Every structure is written in C-alpha cells, then in structure tokens.
PDB file of C-alpha atoms in Angstrom:
ATOM      1  CA  MET Y   1     -16.672  14.181  -5.848  1.00 40.00           C
ATOM      2  CA  GLU Y   2     -16.750  17.910  -6.311  1.00 44.00           C
ATOM      3  CA  ALA Y   3     -13.621  19.953  -5.702  1.00 44.00           C
ATOM      4  CA  THR Y   4     -15.611  22.355  -3.509  1.00 49.00           C
ATOM      5  CA  LYS Y   5     -16.205  19.772  -0.782  1.00 63.00           C
ATOM      6  CA  LYS Y   6     -14.247  19.953   2.454  1.00 71.00           C
ATOM      7  CA  PRO Y   7     -11.093  17.787   2.570  1.00 65.00           C
ATOM      8  CA  SER Y   8     -12.385  16.021   5.695  1.00 69.00           C
ATOM      9  CA  LEU Y   9     -15.355  14.530   3.787  1.00 75.00           C
ATOM     10  CA  ILE Y  10     -13.121  12.017   2.018  1.00 79.00           C
ATOM     11  CA  PHE Y  11     -12.152  10.493   5.381  1.00 80.00           C
ATOM     12  CA  ALA Y  12     -14.174   7.539   6.650  1.00 75.00           C
ATOM     13  CA  ARG Y  13     -14.262   8.864  10.221  1.00 73.00           C
ATOM     14  CA  SER Y  14     -16.020  12.062   9.130  1.00 75.00           C
ATOM     15  CA  LYS Y  15     -19.235  10.012   8.797  1.00 70.00           C
ATOM     16  CA  THR Y  16     -19.228   8.954  12.443  1.00 72.00           C
ATOM     17  CA  ASN Y  17     -17.584  11.970  14.046  1.00 74.00           C
ATOM     18  CA  LYS Y  18     -18.375  15.432  12.705  1.00 73.00           C
ATOM     19  CA  ASN Y  19     -15.834  17.027  15.058  1.00 76.00           C
ATOM     20  CA  ALA Y  20     -12.942  14.744  14.113  1.00 76.00           C
ATOM     21  CA  GLN Y  21      -9.496  16.346  14.083  1.00 82.00           C
ATOM     22  CA  TYR Y  22      -7.198  16.108  11.048  1.00 82.00           C
ATOM     23  CA  SER Y  23      -3.451  16.662  10.885  1.00 84.00           C
ATOM     24  CA  ALA Y  24      -1.810  18.992   8.365  1.00 86.00           C
ATOM     25  CA  ILE Y  25      -0.699  16.113   6.112  1.00 86.00           C
ATOM     26  CA  GLU Y  26      -4.231  14.654   6.197  1.00 84.00           C
ATOM     27  CA  GLN Y  27      -5.785  17.959   5.156  1.00 86.00           C
ATOM     28  CA  GLN Y  28      -3.271  18.356   2.317  1.00 87.00           C
ATOM     29  CA  THR Y  29      -3.831  14.803   1.109  1.00 87.00           C
ATOM     30  CA  GLY Y  30      -7.634  15.110   1.324  1.00 86.00           C
ATOM     31  CA  THR Y  31      -7.619  18.326  -0.710  1.00 87.00           C
ATOM     32  CA  ALA Y  32      -5.228  16.922  -3.321  1.00 87.00           C
ATOM     33  CA  LEU Y  33      -7.157  13.666  -3.674  1.00 87.00           C
ATOM     34  CA  GLN Y  34     -10.488  15.437  -4.154  1.00 85.00           C
ATOM     35  CA  GLU Y  35      -8.963  17.650  -6.856  1.00 86.00           C
ATOM     36  CA  ILE Y  36      -7.616  14.583  -8.657  1.00 85.00           C
ATOM     37  CA  ILE Y  37     -10.943  12.727  -8.446  1.00 84.00           C
ATOM     38  CA  SER Y  38     -12.852  15.731  -9.817  1.00 84.00           C
ATOM     39  CA  GLN Y  39     -10.694  15.622 -12.974  1.00 84.00           C
ATOM     40  CA  LEU Y  40     -11.116  11.906 -13.674  1.00 81.00           C
ATOM     41  CA  GLU Y  41     -13.228  10.565 -16.517  1.00 81.00           C
ATOM     42  CA  GLY Y  42     -14.989   7.332 -17.441  1.00 79.00           C
ATOM     43  CA  ASP Y  43     -14.368   4.248 -15.308  1.00 77.00           C
ATOM     44  CA  ASN Y  44     -11.651   6.012 -13.321  1.00 79.00           C
ATOM     45  CA  LYS Y  45     -14.162   8.612 -12.134  1.00 80.00           C
ATOM     46  CA  ARG Y  46     -16.569   5.860 -11.082  1.00 77.00           C
ATOM     47  CA  TYR Y  47     -13.838   4.105  -9.078  1.00 79.00           C
ATOM     48  CA  GLY Y  48     -12.644   7.390  -7.595  1.00 79.00           C
ATOM     49  CA  GLN Y  49     -16.059   8.231  -6.154  1.00 79.00           C
ATOM     50  CA  PHE Y  50     -15.785   5.276  -3.761  1.00 79.00           C
ATOM     51  CA  LEU Y  51     -12.388   6.275  -2.371  1.00 84.00           C
ATOM     52  CA  GLU Y  52     -12.218   6.757   1.395  1.00 85.00           C
ATOM     53  CA  ILE Y  53      -9.172   7.466   3.547  1.00 86.00           C
ATOM     54  CA  ASN Y  54      -8.792   6.087   7.058  1.00 86.00           C
ATOM     55  CA  LYS Y  55      -5.716   8.098   7.966  1.00 88.00           C
ATOM     56  CA  VAL Y  56      -2.464   9.537   6.610  1.00 88.00           C
ATOM     57  CA  VAL Y  57       0.822   9.247   8.494  1.00 89.00           C
ATOM     58  CA  GLU Y  58       4.334  10.459   7.781  1.00 89.00           C
ATOM     59  CA  ILE Y  59       7.265   8.015   7.889  1.00 89.00           C
ATOM     60  CA  PRO Y  60      10.907   9.203   8.062  1.00 86.00           C
ATOM     61  CA  ASN Y  61      12.831   8.678   4.823  1.00 84.00           C
ATOM     62  CA  GLY Y  62      16.409   9.492   5.736  1.00 80.00           C
ATOM     63  CA  LYS Y  63      17.513  12.929   4.556  1.00 81.00           C
ATOM     64  CA  ASP Y  64      14.591  13.157   2.120  1.00 81.00           C
ATOM     65  CA  LYS Y  65      11.135  14.517   2.877  1.00 86.00           C
ATOM     66  CA  PRO Y  66       9.014  12.118   4.996  1.00 88.00           C
ATOM     67  CA  ILE Y  67       6.919   9.545   3.129  1.00 88.00           C
ATOM     68  CA  ALA Y  68       3.151  10.088   3.045  1.00 89.00           C
ATOM     69  CA  LEU Y  69       1.575   6.722   3.880  1.00 91.00           C
ATOM     70  CA  VAL Y  70      -2.132   6.754   2.969  1.00 90.00           C
ATOM     71  CA  TYR Y  71      -4.408   4.111   4.517  1.00 90.00           C
ATOM     72  CA  LEU Y  72      -7.468   3.436   2.365  1.00 89.00           C
ATOM     73  CA  SER Y  73     -10.603   2.030   3.967  1.00 86.00           C
ATOM     74  CA  HIS Y  74     -11.496  -1.620   3.379  1.00 80.00           C
ATOM     75  CA  ARG Y  75     -14.482  -0.441   1.330  1.00 78.00           C
ATOM     76  CA  SER Y  76     -12.286   1.221  -1.285  1.00 80.00           C
ATOM     77  CA  HIS Y  77      -8.951  -0.624  -1.132  1.00 79.00           C
ATOM     78  CA  LYS Y  78      -9.694  -2.609  -4.331  1.00 80.00           C
ATOM     79  CA  VAL Y  79      -8.860   0.577  -6.263  1.00 81.00           C
ATOM     80  CA  LEU Y  80      -5.235  -0.467  -5.696  1.00 81.00           C
ATOM     81  CA  LEU Y  81      -5.748  -3.283  -8.211  1.00 80.00           C
ATOM     82  CA  THR Y  82      -7.083  -1.054 -11.003  1.00 79.00           C
ATOM     83  CA  ALA Y  83      -5.342   1.058 -13.630  1.00 80.00           C
ATOM     84  CA  LEU Y  84      -6.273   4.121 -11.557  1.00 84.00           C
ATOM     85  CA  TYR Y  85      -3.582   3.266  -8.977  1.00 86.00           C
ATOM     86  CA  LYS Y  86      -0.582   4.652 -10.892  1.00 87.00           C
ATOM     87  CA  LYS Y  87      -2.440   7.839 -11.811  1.00 87.00           C
ATOM     88  CA  LEU Y  88      -3.439   8.483  -8.197  1.00 88.00           C
ATOM     89  CA  VAL Y  89       0.100   7.955  -6.905  1.00 89.00           C
ATOM     90  CA  THR Y  90       1.704  10.083  -9.621  1.00 89.00           C
ATOM     91  CA  GLU Y  91      -0.695  13.001  -9.184  1.00 89.00           C
ATOM     92  CA  LEU Y  92      -0.534  12.886  -5.380  1.00 90.00           C
ATOM     93  CA  GLU Y  93       3.262  12.970  -5.480  1.00 89.00           C
ATOM     94  CA  LYS Y  94       3.156  16.023  -7.727  1.00 89.00           C
ATOM     95  CA  LYS Y  95       0.825  17.877  -5.363  1.00 88.00           C
ATOM     96  CA  LEU Y  96       2.407  16.803  -2.064  1.00 87.00           C
ATOM     97  CA  LYS Y  97       5.978  16.901  -3.440  1.00 88.00           C
ATOM     98  CA  THR Y  98       6.970  13.720  -1.641  1.00 89.00           C
ATOM     99  CA  THR Y  99       6.783   9.947  -2.082  1.00 90.00           C
ATOM    100  CA  VAL Y 100       3.245   8.622  -1.598  1.00 90.00           C
ATOM    101  CA  LEU Y 101       2.435   5.014  -0.697  1.00 91.00           C
ATOM    102  CA  LEU Y 102      -1.122   3.636  -0.725  1.00 90.00           C
ATOM    103  CA  ILE Y 103      -2.112   0.637   1.381  1.00 90.00           C
ATOM    104  CA  ALA Y 104      -5.312  -0.834   2.780  1.00 89.00           C
ATOM    105  CA  ALA Y 105      -6.175  -0.427   6.460  1.00 88.00           C
ATOM    106  CA  ARG Y 106      -6.114  -3.852   8.113  1.00 87.00           C
ATOM    107  CA  ASN Y 107      -6.511  -5.106  11.683  1.00 85.00           C
ATOM    108  CA  ILE Y 108      -4.416  -7.800  13.352  1.00 84.00           C
ATOM    109  CA  ASN Y 109      -6.263  -9.973  15.865  1.00 82.00           C
ATOM    110  CA  SER Y 110      -4.370 -11.650  18.685  1.00 82.00           C
ATOM    111  CA  ARG Y 111      -4.528 -15.423  18.729  1.00 80.00           C
ATOM    112  CA  TRP Y 112      -4.978 -15.334  22.502  1.00 81.00           C
ATOM    113  CA  VAL Y 113      -7.800 -12.806  22.852  1.00 80.00           C
ATOM    114  CA  LYS Y 114     -11.167 -14.553  22.429  1.00 77.00           C
ATOM    115  CA  LYS Y 115     -14.721 -13.878  23.532  1.00 77.00           C
ATOM    116  CA  ASN Y 116     -15.353 -17.598  23.775  1.00 79.00           C
ATOM    117  CA  ARG Y 117     -13.201 -20.734  23.583  1.00 77.00           C
ATOM    118  CA  THR Y 118     -14.513 -21.906  20.207  1.00 79.00           C
ATOM    119  CA  GLN Y 119     -13.955 -18.601  18.434  1.00 79.00           C
ATOM    120  CA  LYS Y 120     -11.654 -18.845  15.398  1.00 82.00           C
ATOM    121  CA  ARG Y 121      -9.531 -16.006  14.134  1.00 82.00           C
ATOM    122  CA  PRO Y 122      -9.985 -15.102  10.428  1.00 82.00           C
ATOM    123  CA  PHE Y 123      -6.826 -15.853   8.444  1.00 82.00           C
ATOM    124  CA  SER Y 124      -6.998 -12.382   6.898  1.00 82.00           C
ATOM    125  CA  ARG Y 125      -6.371 -10.906  10.372  1.00 84.00           C
ATOM    126  CA  THR Y 126      -3.319 -12.933  11.282  1.00 86.00           C
ATOM    127  CA  LEU Y 127       0.070 -11.223  11.550  1.00 87.00           C
ATOM    128  CA  THR Y 128       1.534 -13.268   8.692  1.00 87.00           C
ATOM    129  CA  ASN Y 129      -1.271 -12.533   6.238  1.00 87.00           C
ATOM    130  CA  VAL Y 130      -1.403  -8.817   7.070  1.00 90.00           C
ATOM    131  CA  GLN Y 131       2.348  -8.437   6.534  1.00 90.00           C
ATOM    132  CA  GLU Y 132       2.208 -10.360   3.238  1.00 90.00           C
ATOM    133  CA  SER Y 133      -0.673  -8.203   1.999  1.00 89.00           C
ATOM    134  CA  LEU Y 134       1.181  -5.078   3.102  1.00 91.00           C
ATOM    135  CA  LEU Y 135       4.295  -6.044   1.138  1.00 92.00           C
ATOM    136  CA  ASN Y 136       2.267  -6.854  -1.995  1.00 91.00           C
ATOM    137  CA  GLU Y 137       0.514  -3.468  -1.845  1.00 89.00           C
ATOM    138  CA  LEU Y 138       3.697  -1.483  -1.240  1.00 91.00           C
ATOM    139  CA  LEU Y 139       5.258  -3.121  -4.326  1.00 91.00           C
ATOM    140  CA  LEU Y 140       2.301  -2.443  -6.625  1.00 87.00           C
ATOM    141  CA  PRO Y 141       2.075  -2.412  -9.635  1.00 88.00           C
ATOM    142  CA  GLY Y 142       5.100  -4.728  -9.595  1.00 87.00           C
ATOM    143  CA  VAL Y 143       4.780  -8.519  -9.661  1.00 86.00           C
ATOM    144  CA  ILE Y 144       6.886 -10.654  -7.301  1.00 89.00           C
ATOM    145  CA  ILE Y 145       8.645 -13.423  -9.251  1.00 88.00           C
ATOM    146  CA  ASN Y 146      11.072 -14.561  -6.537  1.00 87.00           C
ATOM    147  CA  ASP Y 147      10.969 -14.306  -2.758  1.00 88.00           C
ATOM    148  CA  ARG Y 148      13.439 -15.792  -0.281  1.00 90.00           C
ATOM    149  CA  VAL Y 149      14.765 -15.214   3.229  1.00 88.00           C
ATOM    150  CA  ARG Y 150      18.485 -15.066   4.013  1.00 89.00           C
ATOM    151  CA  VAL Y 151      19.993 -15.321   7.504  1.00 88.00           C
ATOM    152  CA  ARG Y 152      23.018 -13.122   8.213  1.00 84.00           C
ATOM    153  CA  LEU Y 153      26.014 -14.280  10.268  1.00 85.00           C
ATOM    154  CA  ASP Y 154      24.713 -12.404  13.302  1.00 85.00           C
ATOM    155  CA  GLY Y 155      21.408 -14.289  13.160  1.00 81.00           C
ATOM    156  CA  THR Y 156      19.287 -11.463  11.738  1.00 84.00           C
ATOM    157  CA  GLN Y 157      17.135 -12.110   8.700  1.00 86.00           C
ATOM    158  CA  VAL Y 158      16.694 -10.191   5.462  1.00 88.00           C
ATOM    159  CA  ARG Y 159      13.997 -10.892   2.896  1.00 89.00           C
ATOM    160  CA  LYS Y 160      15.110 -10.645  -0.723  1.00 91.00           C
ATOM    161  CA  VAL Y 161      12.297  -9.853  -3.146  1.00 91.00           C
ATOM    162  CA  THR Y 162      12.727  -9.939  -6.921  1.00 91.00           C
ATOM    163  CA  LEU Y 163      10.248  -8.083  -9.116  1.00 90.00           C
ATOM    164  CA  ASP Y 164       9.495  -8.380 -12.800  1.00 88.00           C
ATOM    165  CA  LYS Y 165      11.418  -5.781 -14.813  1.00 88.00           C
ATOM    166  CA  THR Y 166       8.228  -4.555 -16.511  1.00 86.00           C
ATOM    167  CA  GLU Y 167       7.513  -1.909 -13.825  1.00 86.00           C
ATOM    168  CA  GLN Y 168      11.140  -1.079 -12.991  1.00 88.00           C
ATOM    169  CA  HIS Y 169      10.849   2.451 -14.427  1.00 89.00           C
ATOM    170  CA  PHE Y 170       8.023   3.240 -11.977  1.00 88.00           C
ATOM    171  CA  LEU Y 171       9.334   1.483  -8.858  1.00 89.00           C
ATOM    172  CA  GLU Y 172      13.103   1.957  -9.061  1.00 87.00           C
ATOM    173  CA  GLU Y 173      13.112   5.441  -7.522  1.00 88.00           C
ATOM    174  CA  ARG Y 174      10.632   4.348  -4.841  1.00 89.00           C
ATOM    175  CA  THR Y 175      12.493   1.264  -3.583  1.00 90.00           C
ATOM    176  CA  GLN Y 176      14.235   3.023  -0.682  1.00 90.00           C
ATOM    177  CA  ALA Y 177      10.967   4.574   0.480  1.00 91.00           C
ATOM    178  CA  ILE Y 178       9.272   1.147   0.307  1.00 92.00           C
ATOM    179  CA  LYS Y 179      12.092  -0.416   2.368  1.00 91.00           C
ATOM    180  CA  ASN Y 180      11.837   2.297   5.031  1.00 91.00           C
ATOM    181  CA  ALA Y 181       8.043   2.022   5.207  1.00 91.00           C
ATOM    182  CA  PHE Y 182       8.095  -1.785   5.477  1.00 91.00           C
ATOM    183  CA  LYS Y 183      10.797  -1.625   8.162  1.00 91.00           C
ATOM    184  CA  LYS Y 184       8.790   0.921  10.150  1.00 90.00           C
ATOM    185  CA  LEU Y 185       5.553  -1.055   9.936  1.00 90.00           C
ATOM    186  CA  THR Y 186       6.902  -4.589  10.464  1.00 90.00           C
ATOM    187  CA  THR Y 187      10.478  -4.169  11.872  1.00 88.00           C
ATOM    188  CA  ARG Y 188      11.668  -6.452   9.041  1.00 89.00           C
ATOM    189  CA  ASP Y 189      14.369  -5.756   6.452  1.00 90.00           C
ATOM    190  CA  ILE Y 190      13.817  -6.318   2.745  1.00 90.00           C
ATOM    191  CA  GLU Y 191      15.975  -5.999  -0.361  1.00 91.00           C
ATOM    192  CA  ILE Y 192      14.388  -5.286  -3.745  1.00 90.00           C
ATOM    193  CA  SER Y 193      15.832  -6.187  -7.136  1.00 90.00           C
ATOM    194  CA  PHE Y 194      14.514  -6.427 -10.689  1.00 89.00           C
ATOM    195  CA  GLU Y 195      14.882  -9.244 -13.189  1.00 87.00           C
ATOM    196  CA  LYS Y 196      13.213 -10.325 -16.381  1.00 85.00           C
ATOM    197  CA  GLU Y 197      10.811 -13.150 -15.667  1.00 77.00           C
ATOM    198  CA  PRO Y 198      12.038 -16.316 -17.444  1.00 77.00           C
ATOM    199  CA  THR Y 199       9.854 -17.767 -20.167  1.00 77.00           C
ATOM    200  CA  TYR Y 200       9.620 -21.536 -20.486  1.00 76.00           C
ATOM    201  CA  TYR Y 201       8.709 -23.333 -23.694  1.00 76.00           C
ATOM    202  CA  VAL Y 202       7.465 -26.888 -24.135  1.00 80.00           C
ATOM    203  CA  LEU Y 203       9.313 -28.781 -26.849  1.00 79.00           C
ATOM    204  CA  LYS Y 204       7.224 -30.715 -29.314  1.00 79.00           C
ATOM    205  CA  GLN Y 205       7.426 -34.461 -28.934  1.00 76.00           C
ATOM    206  CA  GLY Y 206       8.311 -36.763 -31.793  1.00 64.00           C
TER     207      GLY Y 206
END
C-alpha cells in the first residue's frame, strides 16, 4: 500500500461504509501501519498488502499507557504466523509508543440461538475455542510447553502457562500487558513463566 492513502482505507469496514467513524487510536494505528507496509520488501511486502484491521481498542494497563489491541480481519489474520509478525509489532510500538497486541477478530456463537433445530455450531465459534485461540495469539511468537489450571483456597482459578525460553527476550517485558488484556477479554487470570523445553533422547538397544 502507498503511504499517501488515507488511514481509514486499511480498515475492513471502509469497504462497506464510506462514512464510517474512526477513533483517534484507530487513525494513529492505520497511519502507522500503512507507513510500515510501504517500507517492506520481498515476501513481507506481499503479506502486508493483504492486511486489514477490523478495529483498535485501548485496554488499561495499570499506571502505564493503555495497551493498543489491534483486531485483524479473518482474511488477513494468518500474517500472525509469519516472520512479519515481530516486525509489525516492534515498528507499531515505536510509532504508537505503547504496547501493541495483534489478534484475529472472532465471533462467539451461542449454543442456544439457532435458526432451526438441526443447526450445528462450528467448533471454531465456541467460547472455549475462541479463548484458546486468543491466548495462543497473545503469546506469539512464544510456544506453550506446559499449561495447567490451579484452584486457589477461595475457589477461584488461575491458569499457569509455561513458554519456551527461546522467545523470552521478546515476551518478558510484555507479559503484564498480555495478562491484563486476557483478563479484560475473558475475565480469567493467567500466570506466565519461561523454561527451557526438555529434550528427550532414545537410548540405543543392545
């Protein structure tokens, strides 16, 4: 995309509503993202041309500046799985001067609302699957190697997630922002730690 285009053009809703309104954080993010895409090269530039934003919201982050949570459209969310992900996050954080989290926009369908009795709900739109996908995307590019739920004495639950130490340098400063975002979106508590993934060897027989 060219840097001269309007920031609103990178939003998916601009295609269906020419008079759509955009908040200040959405305009800043749209401008910054278009500038980043215009400077990409090779495969990254090809992936960047398909990027579309659904919306951008701010989430409180304690005494720090609010987190910028960017929802990517379903059409372009696979960019999160490419090498372009870390570059986008790093450059956006430099321009917006705050923590930026990228996730895909997903819908949750109620199990009780049906148009007909035989209708089945897609598993990808269940509450459980959406929350699992959300956690995996917030922790990118980290890899979950251990995941367990602990029950406190008062009956509340906390989910303890252990990540491979390979991406600790990138995620360590973002862990508190990830916890706050996950709590805001799902009302669930998580704890994040880093460990080296164990390597198992098979002994030769005989």
